[in-house]
mmCIF file of the C-alpha atoms, coordinates in Angstrom:
data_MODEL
# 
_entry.id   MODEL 
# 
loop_
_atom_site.group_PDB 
_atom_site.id 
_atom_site.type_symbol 
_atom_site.label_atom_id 
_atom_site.label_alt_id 
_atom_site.label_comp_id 
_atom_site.label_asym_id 
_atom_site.label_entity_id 
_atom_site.label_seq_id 
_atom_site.pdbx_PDB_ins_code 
_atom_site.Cartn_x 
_atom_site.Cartn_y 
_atom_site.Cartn_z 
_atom_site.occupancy 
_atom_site.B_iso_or_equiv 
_atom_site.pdbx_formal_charge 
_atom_site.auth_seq_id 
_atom_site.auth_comp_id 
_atom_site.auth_asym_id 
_atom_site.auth_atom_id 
_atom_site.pdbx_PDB_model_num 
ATOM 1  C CA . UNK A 1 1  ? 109.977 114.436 108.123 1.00 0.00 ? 1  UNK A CA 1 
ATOM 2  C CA . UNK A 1 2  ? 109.585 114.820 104.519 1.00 0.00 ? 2  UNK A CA 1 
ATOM 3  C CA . UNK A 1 3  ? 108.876 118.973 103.380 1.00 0.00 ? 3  UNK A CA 1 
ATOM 4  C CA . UNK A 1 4  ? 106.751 117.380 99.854  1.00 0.00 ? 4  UNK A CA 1 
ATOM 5  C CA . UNK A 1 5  ? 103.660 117.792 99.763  1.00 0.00 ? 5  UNK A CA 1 
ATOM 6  C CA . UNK A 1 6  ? 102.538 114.252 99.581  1.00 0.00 ? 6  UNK A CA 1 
ATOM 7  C CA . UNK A 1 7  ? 98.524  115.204 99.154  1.00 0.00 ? 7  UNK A CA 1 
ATOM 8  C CA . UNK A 1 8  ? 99.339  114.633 95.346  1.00 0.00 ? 8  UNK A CA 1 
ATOM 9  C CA . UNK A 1 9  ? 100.242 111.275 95.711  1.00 0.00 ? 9  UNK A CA 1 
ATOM 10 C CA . UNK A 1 10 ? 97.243  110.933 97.614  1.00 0.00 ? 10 UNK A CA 1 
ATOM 11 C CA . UNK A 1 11 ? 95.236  112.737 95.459  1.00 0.00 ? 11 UNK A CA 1 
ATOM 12 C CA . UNK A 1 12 ? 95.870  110.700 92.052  1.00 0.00 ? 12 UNK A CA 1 
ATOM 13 C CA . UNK A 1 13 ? 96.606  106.895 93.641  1.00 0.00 ? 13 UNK A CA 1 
ATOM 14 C CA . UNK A 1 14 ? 94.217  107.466 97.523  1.00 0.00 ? 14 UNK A CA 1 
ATOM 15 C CA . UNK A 1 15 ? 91.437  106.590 98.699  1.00 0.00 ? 15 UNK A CA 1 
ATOM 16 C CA . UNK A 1 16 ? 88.789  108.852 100.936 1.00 0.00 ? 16 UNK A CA 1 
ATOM 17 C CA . UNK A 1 17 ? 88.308  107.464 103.954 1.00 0.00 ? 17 UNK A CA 1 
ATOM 18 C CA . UNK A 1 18 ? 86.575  108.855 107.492 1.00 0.00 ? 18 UNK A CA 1 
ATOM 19 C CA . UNK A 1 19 ? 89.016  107.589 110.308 1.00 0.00 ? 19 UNK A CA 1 
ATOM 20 C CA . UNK A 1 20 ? 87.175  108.837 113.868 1.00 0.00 ? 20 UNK A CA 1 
ATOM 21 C CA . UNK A 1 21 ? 85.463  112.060 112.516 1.00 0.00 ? 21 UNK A CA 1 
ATOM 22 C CA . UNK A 1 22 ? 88.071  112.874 110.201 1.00 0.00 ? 22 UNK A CA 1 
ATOM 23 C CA . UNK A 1 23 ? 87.860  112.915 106.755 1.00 0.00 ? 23 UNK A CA 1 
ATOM 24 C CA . UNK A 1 24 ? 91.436  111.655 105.260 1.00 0.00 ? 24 UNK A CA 1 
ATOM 25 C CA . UNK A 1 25 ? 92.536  111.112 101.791 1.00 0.00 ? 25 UNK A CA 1 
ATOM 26 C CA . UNK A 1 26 ? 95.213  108.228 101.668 1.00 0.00 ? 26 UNK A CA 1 
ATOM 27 C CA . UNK A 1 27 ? 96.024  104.936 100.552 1.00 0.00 ? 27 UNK A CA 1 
ATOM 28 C CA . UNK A 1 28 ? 94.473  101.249 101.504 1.00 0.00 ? 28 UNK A CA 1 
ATOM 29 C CA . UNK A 1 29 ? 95.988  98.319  101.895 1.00 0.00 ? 29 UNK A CA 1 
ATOM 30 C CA . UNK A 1 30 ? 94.008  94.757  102.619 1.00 0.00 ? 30 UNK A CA 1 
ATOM 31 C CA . UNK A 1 31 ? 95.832  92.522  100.906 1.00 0.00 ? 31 UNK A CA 1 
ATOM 32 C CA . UNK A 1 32 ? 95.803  88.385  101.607 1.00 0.00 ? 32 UNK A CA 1 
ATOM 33 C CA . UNK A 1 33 ? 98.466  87.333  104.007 1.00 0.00 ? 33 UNK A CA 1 
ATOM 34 C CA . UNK A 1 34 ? 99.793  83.618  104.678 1.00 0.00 ? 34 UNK A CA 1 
ATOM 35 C CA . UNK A 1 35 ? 102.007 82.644  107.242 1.00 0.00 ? 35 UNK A CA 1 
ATOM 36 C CA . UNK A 1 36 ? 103.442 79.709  105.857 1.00 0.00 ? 36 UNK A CA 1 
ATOM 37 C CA . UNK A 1 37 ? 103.864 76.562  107.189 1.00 0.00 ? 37 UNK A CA 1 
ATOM 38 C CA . UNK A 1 38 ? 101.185 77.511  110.149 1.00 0.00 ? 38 UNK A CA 1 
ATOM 39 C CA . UNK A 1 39 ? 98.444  77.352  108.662 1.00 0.00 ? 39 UNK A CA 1 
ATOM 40 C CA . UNK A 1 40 ? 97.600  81.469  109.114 1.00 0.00 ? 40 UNK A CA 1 
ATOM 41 C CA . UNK A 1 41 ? 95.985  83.253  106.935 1.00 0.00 ? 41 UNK A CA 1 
ATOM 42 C CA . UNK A 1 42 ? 93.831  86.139  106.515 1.00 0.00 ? 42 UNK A CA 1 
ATOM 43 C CA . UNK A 1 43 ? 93.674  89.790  105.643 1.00 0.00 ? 43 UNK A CA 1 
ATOM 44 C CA . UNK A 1 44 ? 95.001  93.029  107.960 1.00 0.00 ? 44 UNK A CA 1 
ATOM 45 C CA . UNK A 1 45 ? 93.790  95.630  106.761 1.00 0.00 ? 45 UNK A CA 1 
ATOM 46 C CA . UNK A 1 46 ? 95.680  98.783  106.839 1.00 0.00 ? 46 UNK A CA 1 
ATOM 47 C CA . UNK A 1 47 ? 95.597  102.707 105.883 1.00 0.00 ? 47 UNK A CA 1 
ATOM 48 C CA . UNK A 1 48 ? 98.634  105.115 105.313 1.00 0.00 ? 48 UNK A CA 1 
ATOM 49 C CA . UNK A 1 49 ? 97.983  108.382 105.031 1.00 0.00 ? 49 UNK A CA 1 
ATOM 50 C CA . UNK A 1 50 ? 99.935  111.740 106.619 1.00 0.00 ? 50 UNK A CA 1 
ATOM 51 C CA . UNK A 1 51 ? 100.134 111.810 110.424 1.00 0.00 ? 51 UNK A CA 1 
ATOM 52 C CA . UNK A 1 52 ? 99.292  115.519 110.451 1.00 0.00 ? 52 UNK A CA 1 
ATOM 53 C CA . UNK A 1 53 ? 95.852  114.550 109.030 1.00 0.00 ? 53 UNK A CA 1 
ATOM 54 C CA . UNK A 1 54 ? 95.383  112.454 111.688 1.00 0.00 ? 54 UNK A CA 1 
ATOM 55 C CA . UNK A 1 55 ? 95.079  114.945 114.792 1.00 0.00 ? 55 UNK A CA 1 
ATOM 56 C CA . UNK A 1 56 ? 91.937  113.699 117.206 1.00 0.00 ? 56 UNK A CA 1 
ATOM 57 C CA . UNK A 1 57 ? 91.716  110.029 115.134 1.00 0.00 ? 57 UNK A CA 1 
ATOM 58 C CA . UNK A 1 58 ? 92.352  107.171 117.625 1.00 0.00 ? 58 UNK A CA 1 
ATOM 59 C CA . UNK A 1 59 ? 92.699  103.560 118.337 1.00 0.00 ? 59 UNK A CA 1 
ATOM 60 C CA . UNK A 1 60 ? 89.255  102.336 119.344 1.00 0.00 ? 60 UNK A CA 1 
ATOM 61 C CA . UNK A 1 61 ? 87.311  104.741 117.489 1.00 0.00 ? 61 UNK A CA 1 
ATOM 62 C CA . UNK A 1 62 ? 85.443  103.670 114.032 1.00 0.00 ? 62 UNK A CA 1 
ATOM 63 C CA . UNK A 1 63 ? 86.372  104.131 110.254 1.00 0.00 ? 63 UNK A CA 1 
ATOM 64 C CA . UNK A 1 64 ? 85.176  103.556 107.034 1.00 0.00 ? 64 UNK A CA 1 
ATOM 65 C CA . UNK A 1 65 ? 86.809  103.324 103.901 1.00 0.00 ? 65 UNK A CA 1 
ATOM 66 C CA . UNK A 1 66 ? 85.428  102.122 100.037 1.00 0.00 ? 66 UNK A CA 1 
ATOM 67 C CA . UNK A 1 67 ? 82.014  101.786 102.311 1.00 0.00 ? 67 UNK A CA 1 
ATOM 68 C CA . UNK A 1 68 ? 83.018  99.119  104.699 1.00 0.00 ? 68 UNK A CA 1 
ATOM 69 C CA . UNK A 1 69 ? 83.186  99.643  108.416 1.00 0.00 ? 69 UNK A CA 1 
ATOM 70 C CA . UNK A 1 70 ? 86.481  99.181  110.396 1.00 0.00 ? 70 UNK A CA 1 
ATOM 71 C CA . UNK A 1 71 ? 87.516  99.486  113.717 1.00 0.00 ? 71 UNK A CA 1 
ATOM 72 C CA . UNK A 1 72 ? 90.952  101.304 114.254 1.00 0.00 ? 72 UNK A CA 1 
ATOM 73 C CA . UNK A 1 73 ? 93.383  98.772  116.376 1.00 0.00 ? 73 UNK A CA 1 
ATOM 74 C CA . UNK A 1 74 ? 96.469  100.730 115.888 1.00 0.00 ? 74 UNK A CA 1 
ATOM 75 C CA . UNK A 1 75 ? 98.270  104.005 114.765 1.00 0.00 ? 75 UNK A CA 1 
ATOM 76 C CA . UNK A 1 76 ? 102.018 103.360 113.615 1.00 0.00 ? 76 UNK A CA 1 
ATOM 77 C CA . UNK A 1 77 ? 104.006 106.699 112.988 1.00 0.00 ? 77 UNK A CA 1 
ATOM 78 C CA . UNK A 1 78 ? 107.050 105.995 110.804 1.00 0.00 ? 78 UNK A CA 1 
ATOM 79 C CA . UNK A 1 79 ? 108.781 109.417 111.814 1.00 0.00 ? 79 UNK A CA 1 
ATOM 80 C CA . UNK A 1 80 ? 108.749 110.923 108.313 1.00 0.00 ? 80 UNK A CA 1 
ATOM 81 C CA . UNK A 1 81 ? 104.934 112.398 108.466 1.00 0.00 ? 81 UNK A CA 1 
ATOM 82 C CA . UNK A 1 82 ? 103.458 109.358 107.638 1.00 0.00 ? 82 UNK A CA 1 
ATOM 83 C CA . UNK A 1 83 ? 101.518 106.727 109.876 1.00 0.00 ? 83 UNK A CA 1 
ATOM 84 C CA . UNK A 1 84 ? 100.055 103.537 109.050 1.00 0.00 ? 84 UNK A CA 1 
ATOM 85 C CA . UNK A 1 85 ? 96.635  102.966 110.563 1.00 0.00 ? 85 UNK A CA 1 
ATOM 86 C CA . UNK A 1 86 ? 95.277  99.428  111.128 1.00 0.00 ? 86 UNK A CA 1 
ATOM 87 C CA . UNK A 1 87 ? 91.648  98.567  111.031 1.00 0.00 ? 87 UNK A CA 1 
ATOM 88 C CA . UNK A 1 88 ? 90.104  95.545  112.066 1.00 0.00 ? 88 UNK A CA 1 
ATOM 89 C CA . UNK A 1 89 ? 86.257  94.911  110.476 1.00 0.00 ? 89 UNK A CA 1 
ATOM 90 C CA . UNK A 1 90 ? 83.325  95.845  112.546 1.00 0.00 ? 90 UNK A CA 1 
# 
């Protein structure tokens, strides 16, 4: 785990978002995929923020971030203090 304090990052380049009833400060990500020659394509939406900022959030429960409602469909710990939470929309 990483001993920076990260909520600068956050702070200058995040996004508020309310993830169960927390309120987290992080980053979002729903950029366009396309997979290739399948014909696949769509968005994932997905929010990284610290994993201790995360305590009582989980899969199932509902989120909203820039005013659009989500629905959380995973929570991916990378082991350094940060997790990656997928939404799906509501």
């Amino acid at each position: 785990m990483f001993a920076e304090d990260l909520s600068v990052f956050f702070r200058d380049f995040g996004a508020q978002a309310t993830l169960g009833a927390a309120s987290v400060r992080g980053v979002f990500d729903n950029a366009f995929e396309n997979a290739g020659d399948m014909g696949v394509f769509g968005t994932q939406p997905i929010f990284t923020c610290a994993t201790g900022d995360l305590a009582g959030v989980q899969v199932g429960q509902s989120a909203t971030v820039q005013a659009v409602a989500y629905r959380i469909v995973g929570i991916e710990p990378d082991g350094t203090g940060m997790s990656t939470v997928r939404l799906e929309r509501a």
